Amino acid sequence: MNEIVASPTIAQARAAGPRFGERMLSAGARCAIPVYVLLALGFLAPLFAVVAYSFATPRGFDVFRTFTLENYRQILDPANTVWMSFAWSLGLALLTVAILTLVAYPIAYGLARLFGRSAGLVSVLFVFPLFVSENIRLYGWVLFFIKGGVLDGTLKAMGLPGAPEFLFTPAATLFGMVYVYLPFMLFPMVLGLSMVPRDLIDAARDMGAGRLQIWHEVELPLAMPGILIGMLLTFVLAVGAVAESKVLGGQSVIVITQDIEIAFTYAQNWPFGSALAVILTLIVGVLTVLGIGRLDLDRILGRRS
Amino acid sequence: MNMQTKPVTDPSAAATRASILTLTNLVKTFGTYMAVDGIDLAVADGEFLTIVGPSGCGKTTLLRMLAGLELPTSGEIALRGQVINDLPPNRRPTCLVFQSLALFPHRSVGENIAFPMKMKGIAPEKRRARVEELMALMRLPAHYVDRNVMRCSGGERQRVALARAFAYDPEILFFDEPLSALDYKLRKELEKELKDIHKETGKTFIYITHSLEEAMVMSDRIAVMRSGRMLQVGTPEEIYTRPQSRFVAEFMGEVNVFPVRRAGDGMFDGTRIPGRFQVAGDPAAEGFIIVRPEAMRLVAPGETVENRIEARLYNSYSLGSRMQFRLNVGEDHLIVEQLRAGGPMPDLDREVSIGWDSRDAIFVEA
Amino acid sequence: MSLSPEARAERRSARFIALWTGFVVLAIYTPILCGFVASVNKGRYFRFPLAKTSMEWWQKTFDSIEIGMLVRTSLAMAGLVTVIAVVIAFFGALAYARYDWKGRRLYQKLVLLPIFFPQPVLGLALLLWFNALGMQMSWQTAVFAHLVWIVPVVTLVMAIQMYSFDAALEEAAFDLGASRLQVLREVTLPILWPGIWSGALFAFLLSWGNFPLSLYTTGPDTSVPEWLYAKMVAGYTPMVPALGSMATIAAAAVLLGMGLLARALRKRPAQ
């Protein structure tokens, strides 16, 4: 047993390199390297490329060799209606957030508080659609709302006049966004509401607070980080959404991402598309940095210590 | 807690036995924070040493350095004369029982206990035999072998953790407050059991806790730690009867402490509590008189005592066989404990006299 | 037994929440069911109620060589994404939740950025970047594009589980004589398996169903969602809902299979 402490072994151990406790210090940083490399090559560099392209000659591909503000000037040109696309995207995103807050809150409350053992199953039901491509799901709605589709056919079979025109309107686009982004609002909200200790609510009730007062004074402020993440995530994703307006909205409105896409594809004007993407990225980026800058992610994601 | 709890093994025996572990000016800093601030300590082979201190005093950091989980900033840890500062924990003949016990939740009781032997590459049959032996030693029922550890009770897990540590066959066992999560009754039981196991195995135990009461029951020697330093090391008897500082005395439990200053005639004047007091020995000019609650008593008006304080009886508390009284003196208060002697109970909110013999008081320098 | 008005109100709101949740779940699965109905239509053009049902479009889809290739492409992408994402995200999650290190707080936020970013724009940005590098697009470049989004998601999924991992277990194993490799094999990995599995599941299914990133980064190769989109926009055939339903059922089967497997493993005794 004692040979462990005999000096040759000690020498070997020393030669074997740094020890457990010592390695722990930098272990975290070393584990983060692959992720950082991926983010640098796959996120930062592409964004940088977009920025670089946005300063290139319009309709050209001579990135890094020319510098012009022409693309930005074009966007600001009053003759250009691209600002309408921005307005639609921002407006639809805001409405999506507002509607989803109302739609998701009761469900999030149920998942965090009421459903108990079945909460896991209900969560899976809400997660699963994420694994089905959104255009399949949106197309299902087309089949539902279209003339002669599921809704129309059912109503007519019941002797009613049939479904109103809904498809290919801005409202349908909004509907699609609310539908697609529901999980992105729901799960951060559940995380937020789960952070409110049950005892606090019981204590507030014990001290005479009514249901509305408990909600307003205790539950809402404590769940706010989660709710805000949900709103931010939904907004950011909805501002960049395009499938909804193409599939359900029938291009009745052109959203900003579609303008970017057109510039990249049909128009073959990459510098102009890049300039639009830079502006969109700035909107999204500023909001995100402000939104998640102050978050305590350890607390939200449930670190015990 | 009283004087009789502690069966002291001859303190001189511990001192003369060869020391197994020697710490020399051991220091650990985290950034600018000094967690362990220059500790010298010699641990005798086979002794049960308990390091006591409030949370944040550095005792866990000290223990983690001894186990090899933390690297000392400076100083030396020597095991039988060999410096082992850099030796990783899996090569040290020492084993730590964690506060959380750190039992492997995906393994059965038997697999947990066999773990260190599996790591050493001991044959399965040999492992099984040793597991049975250890389970018997720890008073674990043999059929628990295949039970999931997570399904064991708190006390059983404690025994599994201990068995696993012994399976490593360490020379020194470290304990990081493993009993702190248990309820009072079970804790008292396991404290004694641990001391019995110490006797049976003859290994060196180094135990840390914030409870001096726990330390008293089990230890051959106690080391009191505060802010990264050792304040006093001694037998439980010494720590209890001869605390060298106010902190050690107060850490022992409820005590009456009041500041005094030497007057011209060799007597001491209370600076907060009015009175003239005698102190045994030849103390410094300024300091604190420390009197345990059980050394103080309520005295009758005519009775003569060496030291006397007039106070107002505020409240009384029953401690089972004894009564405790709280007395107010100005803004301070004193605690007196005495046996429930029958006799009439003093009325509350009355002026009473309390007194004590000088030999029962302790004087520490300011 | 009479209830206080307070308790009655509580019960009412609980009932409302349950009903509302049920309604929303129903709504979520409505389009998926509609696709299923359309896929079993006998005719080429969809009219509800169906005049005649048949599985002929399923059969045609199943037999199509073109679709077989799409499925192979999508499977290859999802498989490769899963393997790479799990490895990177495993270490990523260790850095996220397991170790305390100096740059951790910042790292935790930077990891979120690709999730908080519109995927179509990310896809276009990657297209531009690959182009600037002079790379040929193919399903392999799309794998990289998927990773940019999926690795952060999988990192979060694994991190949530790693938060509850007691670091003392590793230390205890180390203290009990295990080498670093033994600690990993005997303690760390077995305990973290559930999180790794769910991370792999997310990686596979998210890649399988991804459309916006694939659209711009696959080049001449085509994944299942891309093909479906192209046919939706121009040239509808009932093979669209048929393939869509198949893809959905495949995803559900994978999810269910993994769920049952996990349950079976959990129920197994500790031996």
GROMACS .gro file of N, CA and C in nm, chain B residues 42 47 135 219 222 242 263 345:
model
   24
  347ALA      N    1   0.072   1.870   1.295
  347ALA     CA    2   0.123   1.734   1.284
  347ALA      C    3   0.013   1.639   1.328
  352GLU      N    4  -0.465   0.860   1.487
  352GLU     CA    5  -0.550   0.945   1.570
  352GLU      C    6  -0.677   0.989   1.496
  440MET      N    7  -1.923  -0.468   0.405
  440MET     CA    8  -2.063  -0.445   0.437
  440MET      C    9  -2.094  -0.495   0.577
  524SER      N   10  -1.356   1.284   1.883
  524SER     CA   11  -1.216   1.311   1.851
  524SER      C   12  -1.117   1.277   1.960
  527ILE      N   13  -0.882   1.804   1.882
  527ILE     CA   14  -0.964   1.899   1.807
  527ILE      C   15  -0.878   2.016   1.767
  547ARG      N   16  -0.982   2.485   2.877
  547ARG     CA   17  -0.883   2.592   2.870
  547ARG      C   18  -0.880   2.659   2.732
  568ALA      N   19  -0.784   4.629   3.842
  568ALA     CA   20  -0.779   4.748   3.927
  568ALA      C   21  -0.653   4.741   4.012
  650MET      N   22  -3.941   2.799   4.224
  650MET     CA   23  -3.887   2.869   4.108
  650MET      C   24  -3.883   3.017   4.137
   0.00000   0.00000   0.00000
